[in-house]
Amino acid sequence: MSEATKLRKFIVSTFSLNGFTIQERACAYLVQQLEPLGSREDRDKWLDKIVDYVRVSSTNDGNIVTYELLSKALKFCCNLQILNDEDILHVTPAYKLPRYRYCPTTRKFQRIKSEISMFGDAQSKIAQYVDRYTVIRQRMARIKTTTDGTLNQPLTIGDKIRDVDYLLSSGACRKFDHSSKSNSILLLGVLVQLKEGGRHYLEDPTGAIPLDITATDFQKGYFTENCCVLAEGRYCSDRRVFFVTNMALPPCERTEISKIYFGESNNFSDSNDLNLKSCNPKLLEYEKSKNRMIVFVSDVFLDDPKVLKKFHTLLNSFNDLAPVAIVMMGDYLSCRIPSHAYAQELKTHLNQLGNFLHDNTPVLCKHTMFVLLSGPGDRYSGAAGASILPRPLIPEFLTEEFRRLVPRCVFTTNPCRMQYCTQQIHIIRADGLMKKTANYDIRHSSMDRNKSTSAAESDDDIIKNYIKTLESQSHLITVPLDVCPTYWPLASHSLSLYPMPDVVCIADSNAPEYSTVGSNDSNSSSSKISSSSGCIFFNPSSFSKNKYTFSVYITAQRQIEDSNLPDDEYDADNTLMDSEDTVATVGNRLKVN
């Protein structure tokens, strides 16, 4: 048997073991490409790379490996040896994010390829909550509880959860006994108000049941309407009410575990090539060897001379360090600008900023990517769309000159997703999310919502409960739609936090500045808030309103450094010197190569 025949049989069997059938023309072409490789190890490495590409590629040929697909795979594997700017840093707007839906039958996440519109029908409103419920339900099937199963096998929370229709069925109706613990039932559902009067219901895809929470022991976190909760209690069949004894948020899951069960699909980009390149060993090597930083600045009022002067000082200070990216988030103009002149005023100030960057910071223009998101007060799209998430990007006719002056810039939606090498970063700019989540807890009456929660809770407690709520819901918005409206078809995937990314930036000017660390991060400061999921949450606060505050994410160390520029309007020379010292302090931690 010739060497070419052996190689052909090996290729066919390798694809067959992975569930694929390779066409004759494609197999002959692959034999021709692999035959010059002398060693068996080299052929195995190249064949594994090709199979990995075919596995995650989205084609209409099913499990058939065509010549065209094989050619793309070979070209991609050859390009893995070269890193370009898009491989290192990639920004994806909300409308380009891939959509996935969990299928309970196959227990897999399936890609949704249908067309999407910002303005959906009533079914899309229901679908966003069903998707959130099914994601949390499948997560509960992996979280172990105490050992009380048969043969001392540990049960999961999913094994104990009952559907609402189980209680409404005739077989489950038992006489209510307040002292008995044998009737205790665990439900997973969404808190809703189906009727006026303040009565809350627990709803899941099978039905809804009224709740009695007068004697409920609430665990940590915030329990808002449209929030998915675990409710333990007993059912009174006579009154058809579920008396809740304990209510808790669903436990979160570590990021690395979620990614295993999510599969090889890429939820951060619509590009299959970028998904495979994120596992490229060269990217991992670059990420560990190059200790870079990403700067986050929110609320940069370009029409305020004092704020603009401070921002220029910040840019000049970072010119020598050249961060991998500078993320600028609105609002870009103060409230003094009338609505009819807002668009033209924004265009003028963006052009002025572009001229400053082009003339004074050549290193930043050459090596740093500028990412710009709109804020809740930016009124270029009209007042109607200002408060609905996700917000569209700034129109191109307003940014044309800025793009010409600063070629390395990206105008994107709010929220958006960024991928640096193998690290995934979720960015959102919205005011009052933390305050709304705390105030709209079902334990607060409608009269208490206008009062500040700080009187009963400290800032650290509010932040801890808020982060715990986001981790448990795997979603950025946990309040009702009338409090924080969203575009229904886009909300399910653009605001989702599943699988949990590495970093989540929630720029909220009404919330205190904070940053969390992973629960297993031994090098972090004990004063920082710990994150159970391993994800880093932080708020860069407001640059214009909060003493020129900004945040720096150190990529290799995976840490957030919170900094601010000194407020000295009398001595410009000392202010510049102190600002450069502030940035140099962060730069010394980097040890930039």
PDB file of N, CA and C in Angstrom, residues 344-399:
ATOM      1  N   GLN A 344     -25.465  69.070  15.559  1.00  0.00           N
ATOM      2  CA  GLN A 344     -24.409  69.888  14.971  1.00  0.00           C
ATOM      3  C   GLN A 344     -23.336  70.227  16.001  1.00  0.00           C
ATOM      4  N   GLU A 345     -23.759  70.453  17.245  1.00  0.00           N
ATOM      5  CA  GLU A 345     -22.796  70.755  18.307  1.00  0.00           C
ATOM      6  C   GLU A 345     -21.917  69.543  18.598  1.00  0.00           C
ATOM      7  N   LEU A 346     -22.509  68.362  18.612  1.00  0.00           N
ATOM      8  CA  LEU A 346     -21.740  67.147  18.841  1.00  0.00           C
ATOM      9  C   LEU A 346     -20.719  66.925  17.729  1.00  0.00           C
ATOM     10  N   LYS A 347     -21.125  67.162  16.495  1.00  0.00           N
ATOM     11  CA  LYS A 347     -20.210  67.003  15.364  1.00  0.00           C
ATOM     12  C   LYS A 347     -19.036  67.964  15.470  1.00  0.00           C
ATOM     13  N   THR A 348     -19.301  69.196  15.870  1.00  0.00           N
ATOM     14  CA  THR A 348     -18.239  70.197  15.992  1.00  0.00           C
ATOM     15  C   THR A 348     -17.219  69.802  17.049  1.00  0.00           C
ATOM     16  N   HIS A 349     -17.690  69.366  18.202  1.00  0.00           N
ATOM     17  CA  HIS A 349     -16.774  69.033  19.293  1.00  0.00           C
ATOM     18  C   HIS A 349     -16.030  67.725  19.021  1.00  0.00           C
ATOM     19  N   LEU A 350     -16.657  66.794  18.322  1.00  0.00           N
ATOM     20  CA  LEU A 350     -15.941  65.576  17.938  1.00  0.00           C
ATOM     21  C   LEU A 350     -14.826  65.908  16.951  1.00  0.00           C
ATOM     22  N   ASN A 351     -15.081  66.815  16.025  1.00  0.00           N
ATOM     23  CA  ASN A 351     -14.036  67.230  15.081  1.00  0.00           C
ATOM     24  C   ASN A 351     -12.881  67.912  15.803  1.00  0.00           C
ATOM     25  N   GLN A 352     -13.202  68.724  16.811  1.00  0.00           N
ATOM     26  CA  GLN A 352     -12.149  69.387  17.583  1.00  0.00           C
ATOM     27  C   GLN A 352     -11.317  68.368  18.356  1.00  0.00           C
ATOM     28  N   LEU A 353     -11.980  67.367  18.923  1.00  0.00           N
ATOM     29  CA  LEU A 353     -11.239  66.315  19.631  1.00  0.00           C
ATOM     30  C   LEU A 353     -10.363  65.529  18.659  1.00  0.00           C
ATOM     31  N   GLY A 354     -10.877  65.241  17.458  1.00  0.00           N
ATOM     32  CA  GLY A 354     -10.076  64.538  16.463  1.00  0.00           C
ATOM     33  C   GLY A 354      -8.853  65.329  16.047  1.00  0.00           C
ATOM     34  N   ASN A 355      -8.993  66.638  15.894  1.00  0.00           N
ATOM     35  CA  ASN A 355      -7.846  67.485  15.558  1.00  0.00           C
ATOM     36  C   ASN A 355      -6.804  67.484  16.663  1.00  0.00           C
ATOM     37  N   PHE A 356      -7.270  67.499  17.921  1.00  0.00           N
ATOM     38  CA  PHE A 356      -6.318  67.463  19.037  1.00  0.00           C
ATOM     39  C   PHE A 356      -5.549  66.151  19.055  1.00  0.00           C
ATOM     40  N   LEU A 357      -6.243  65.033  18.878  1.00  0.00           N
ATOM     41  CA  LEU A 357      -5.575  63.732  18.882  1.00  0.00           C
ATOM     42  C   LEU A 357      -4.594  63.621  17.723  1.00  0.00           C
ATOM     43  N   HIS A 358      -4.986  64.106  16.573  1.00  0.00           N
ATOM     44  CA  HIS A 358      -4.134  64.010  15.390  1.00  0.00           C
ATOM     45  C   HIS A 358      -2.868  64.851  15.529  1.00  0.00           C
ATOM     46  N   ASP A 359      -2.982  66.015  16.167  1.00  0.00           N
ATOM     47  CA  ASP A 359      -1.854  66.942  16.238  1.00  0.00           C
ATOM     48  C   ASP A 359      -0.964  66.726  17.461  1.00  0.00           C
ATOM     49  N   ASN A 360      -1.533  66.262  18.588  1.00  0.00           N
ATOM     50  CA  ASN A 360      -0.788  66.248  19.853  1.00  0.00           C
ATOM     51  C   ASN A 360      -0.470  64.854  20.376  1.00  0.00           C
ATOM     52  N   THR A 361      -1.187  63.842  19.945  1.00  0.00           N
ATOM     53  CA  THR A 361      -0.939  62.482  20.467  1.00  0.00           C
ATOM     54  C   THR A 361      -0.741  61.517  19.309  1.00  0.00           C
ATOM     55  N   PRO A 362       0.359  61.608  18.578  1.00  0.00           N
ATOM     56  CA  PRO A 362       0.569  60.716  17.422  1.00  0.00           C
ATOM     57  C   PRO A 362       0.735  59.256  17.817  1.00  0.00           C
ATOM     58  N   VAL A 363       1.297  58.996  19.014  1.00  0.00           N
ATOM     59  CA  VAL A 363       1.485  57.602  19.437  1.00  0.00           C
ATOM     60  C   VAL A 363       0.137  56.942  19.705  1.00  0.00           C
ATOM     61  N   LEU A 364      -0.783  57.671  20.342  1.00  0.00           N
ATOM     62  CA  LEU A 364      -2.112  57.119  20.584  1.00  0.00           C
ATOM     63  C   LEU A 364      -2.842  56.853  19.276  1.00  0.00           C
ATOM     64  N   CYS A 365      -2.741  57.769  18.330  1.00  0.00           N
ATOM     65  CA  CYS A 365      -3.428  57.573  17.046  1.00  0.00           C
ATOM     66  C   CYS A 365      -2.899  56.364  16.288  1.00  0.00           C
ATOM     67  N   LYS A 366      -1.648  56.021  16.514  1.00  0.00           N
ATOM     68  CA  LYS A 366      -1.029  54.926  15.768  1.00  0.00           C
ATOM     69  C   LYS A 366      -1.231  53.578  16.446  1.00  0.00           C
ATOM     70  N   HIS A 367      -1.203  53.529  17.776  1.00  0.00           N
ATOM     71  CA  HIS A 367      -1.180  52.245  18.482  1.00  0.00           C
ATOM     72  C   HIS A 367      -2.410  51.986  19.352  1.00  0.00           C
ATOM     73  N   THR A 368      -3.289  52.948  19.543  1.00  0.00           N
ATOM     74  CA  THR A 368      -4.421  52.802  20.454  1.00  0.00           C
ATOM     75  C   THR A 368      -5.730  52.838  19.683  1.00  0.00           C
ATOM     76  N   MET A 369      -6.633  51.922  20.038  1.00  0.00           N
ATOM     77  CA  MET A 369      -7.965  51.908  19.442  1.00  0.00           C
ATOM     78  C   MET A 369      -8.916  52.743  20.309  1.00  0.00           C
ATOM     79  N   PHE A 370      -9.621  53.688  19.701  1.00  0.00           N
ATOM     80  CA  PHE A 370     -10.605  54.508  20.404  1.00  0.00           C
ATOM     81  C   PHE A 370     -11.990  53.916  20.165  1.00  0.00           C
ATOM     82  N   VAL A 371     -12.648  53.526  21.249  1.00  0.00           N
ATOM     83  CA  VAL A 371     -13.987  52.931  21.188  1.00  0.00           C
ATOM     84  C   VAL A 371     -14.961  53.923  21.814  1.00  0.00           C
ATOM     85  N   LEU A 372     -15.974  54.358  21.062  1.00  0.00           N
ATOM     86  CA  LEU A 372     -16.894  55.391  21.519  1.00  0.00           C
ATOM     87  C   LEU A 372     -18.317  54.853  21.568  1.00  0.00           C
ATOM     88  N   LEU A 373     -18.941  54.985  22.755  1.00  0.00           N
ATOM     89  CA  LEU A 373     -20.324  54.587  22.975  1.00  0.00           C
ATOM     90  C   LEU A 373     -21.138  55.817  23.331  1.00  0.00           C
ATOM     91  N   SER A 374     -22.387  55.834  22.928  1.00  0.00           N
ATOM     92  CA  SER A 374     -23.270  56.937  23.297  1.00  0.00           C
ATOM     93  C   SER A 374     -23.785  56.752  24.713  1.00  0.00           C
ATOM     94  N   GLY A 375     -24.165  57.853  25.338  1.00  0.00           N
ATOM     95  CA  GLY A 375     -24.683  57.837  26.697  1.00  0.00           C
ATOM     96  C   GLY A 375     -26.182  58.054  26.728  1.00  0.00           C
ATOM     97  N   PRO A 376     -26.787  57.940  27.906  1.00  0.00           N
ATOM     98  CA  PRO A 376     -28.249  58.096  28.007  1.00  0.00           C
ATOM     99  C   PRO A 376     -28.724  59.518  27.728  1.00  0.00           C
ATOM    100  N   GLY A 377     -27.838  60.512  27.836  1.00  0.00           N
ATOM    101  CA  GLY A 377     -28.235  61.889  27.588  1.00  0.00           C
ATOM    102  C   GLY A 377     -27.915  62.393  26.206  1.00  0.00           C
ATOM    103  N   ASP A 378     -27.277  61.579  25.371  1.00  0.00           N
ATOM    104  CA  ASP A 378     -26.971  61.989  23.997  1.00  0.00           C
ATOM    105  C   ASP A 378     -28.247  61.939  23.165  1.00  0.00           C
ATOM    106  N   ARG A 379     -28.630  63.097  22.622  1.00  0.00           N
ATOM    107  CA  ARG A 379     -29.958  63.225  22.005  1.00  0.00           C
ATOM    108  C   ARG A 379     -29.873  63.354  20.486  1.00  0.00           C
ATOM    109  N   TYR A 380     -28.849  62.795  19.875  1.00  0.00           N
ATOM    110  CA  TYR A 380     -28.732  62.885  18.419  1.00  0.00           C
ATOM    111  C   TYR A 380     -29.808  62.093  17.712  1.00  0.00           C
ATOM    112  N   SER A 381     -30.345  61.040  18.382  1.00  0.00           N
ATOM    113  CA  SER A 381     -31.380  60.197  17.765  1.00  0.00           C
ATOM    114  C   SER A 381     -32.776  60.577  18.225  1.00  0.00           C
ATOM    115  N   GLY A 382     -32.913  61.706  18.934  1.00  0.00           N
ATOM    116  CA  GLY A 382     -34.224  62.108  19.409  1.00  0.00           C
ATOM    117  C   GLY A 382     -34.478  61.630  20.818  1.00  0.00           C
ATOM    118  N   ALA A 383     -35.386  62.267  21.497  1.00  0.00           N
ATOM    119  CA  ALA A 383     -35.658  61.930  22.899  1.00  0.00           C
ATOM    120  C   ALA A 383     -36.334  60.584  23.045  1.00  0.00           C
ATOM    121  N   ALA A 384     -37.048  60.123  21.994  1.00  0.00           N
ATOM    122  CA  ALA A 384     -37.800  58.867  22.106  1.00  0.00           C
ATOM    123  C   ALA A 384     -36.879  57.675  22.278  1.00  0.00           C
ATOM    124  N   GLY A 385     -35.726  57.671  21.567  1.00  0.00           N
ATOM    125  CA  GLY A 385     -34.843  56.522  21.642  1.00  0.00           C
ATOM    126  C   GLY A 385     -33.743  56.652  22.660  1.00  0.00           C
ATOM    127  N   ALA A 386     -33.777  57.721  23.456  1.00  0.00           N
ATOM    128  CA  ALA A 386     -32.661  57.972  24.360  1.00  0.00           C
ATOM    129  C   ALA A 386     -32.591  56.975  25.498  1.00  0.00           C
ATOM    130  N   SER A 387     -33.749  56.486  25.948  1.00  0.00           N
ATOM    131  CA  SER A 387     -33.762  55.646  27.141  1.00  0.00           C
ATOM    132  C   SER A 387     -33.975  54.173  26.837  1.00  0.00           C
ATOM    133  N   ILE A 388     -33.992  53.770  25.571  1.00  0.00           N
ATOM    134  CA  ILE A 388     -34.250  52.377  25.210  1.00  0.00           C
ATOM    135  C   ILE A 388     -32.932  51.699  24.881  1.00  0.00           C
ATOM    136  N   LEU A 389     -32.706  50.547  25.484  1.00  0.00           N
ATOM    137  CA  LEU A 389     -31.496  49.760  25.247  1.00  0.00           C
ATOM    138  C   LEU A 389     -31.806  48.595  24.322  1.00  0.00           C
ATOM    139  N   PRO A 390     -30.851  48.207  23.464  1.00  0.00           N
ATOM    140  CA  PRO A 390     -29.555  48.846  23.228  1.00  0.00           C
ATOM    141  C   PRO A 390     -29.679  50.117  22.378  1.00  0.00           C
ATOM    142  N   ARG A 391     -28.817  51.091  22.656  1.00  0.00           N
ATOM    143  CA  ARG A 391     -28.819  52.361  21.948  1.00  0.00           C
ATOM    144  C   ARG A 391     -27.999  52.231  20.661  1.00  0.00           C
ATOM    145  N   PRO A 392     -28.458  52.826  19.577  1.00  0.00           N
ATOM    146  CA  PRO A 392     -27.697  52.733  18.311  1.00  0.00           C
ATOM    147  C   PRO A 392     -26.414  53.538  18.385  1.00  0.00           C
ATOM    148  N   LEU A 393     -25.536  53.256  17.464  1.00  0.00           N
ATOM    149  CA  LEU A 393     -24.276  53.998  17.397  1.00  0.00           C
ATOM    150  C   LEU A 393     -24.512  55.410  16.863  1.00  0.00           C
ATOM    151  N   ILE A 394     -23.531  56.288  17.087  1.00  0.00           N
ATOM    152  CA  ILE A 394     -23.634  57.667  16.625  1.00  0.00           C
ATOM    153  C   ILE A 394     -23.639  57.670  15.097  1.00  0.00           C
ATOM    154  N   PRO A 395     -24.547  58.394  14.454  1.00  0.00           N
ATOM    155  CA  PRO A 395     -24.647  58.365  12.990  1.00  0.00           C
ATOM    156  C   PRO A 395     -23.328  58.733  12.317  1.00  0.00           C
ATOM    157  N   GLU A 396     -23.116  58.151  11.154  1.00  0.00           N
ATOM    158  CA  GLU A 396     -21.839  58.307  10.458  1.00  0.00           C
ATOM    159  C   GLU A 396     -21.599  59.729   9.982  1.00  0.00           C
ATOM    160  N   PHE A 397     -22.662  60.468   9.658  1.00  0.00           N
ATOM    161  CA  PHE A 397     -22.465  61.823   9.152  1.00  0.00           C
ATOM    162  C   PHE A 397     -21.945  62.757  10.252  1.00  0.00           C
ATOM    163  N   LEU A 398     -22.098  62.365  11.529  1.00  0.00           N
ATOM    164  CA  LEU A 398     -21.563  63.163  12.625  1.00  0.00           C
ATOM    165  C   LEU A 398     -20.115  62.798  12.944  1.00  0.00           C
ATOM    166  N   THR A 399     -19.657  61.643  12.509  1.00  0.00           N
ATOM    167  CA  THR A 399     -18.327  61.140  12.899  1.00  0.00           C
ATOM    168  C   THR A 399     -17.369  61.006  11.718  1.00  0.00           C
TER     169      THR A 399
END
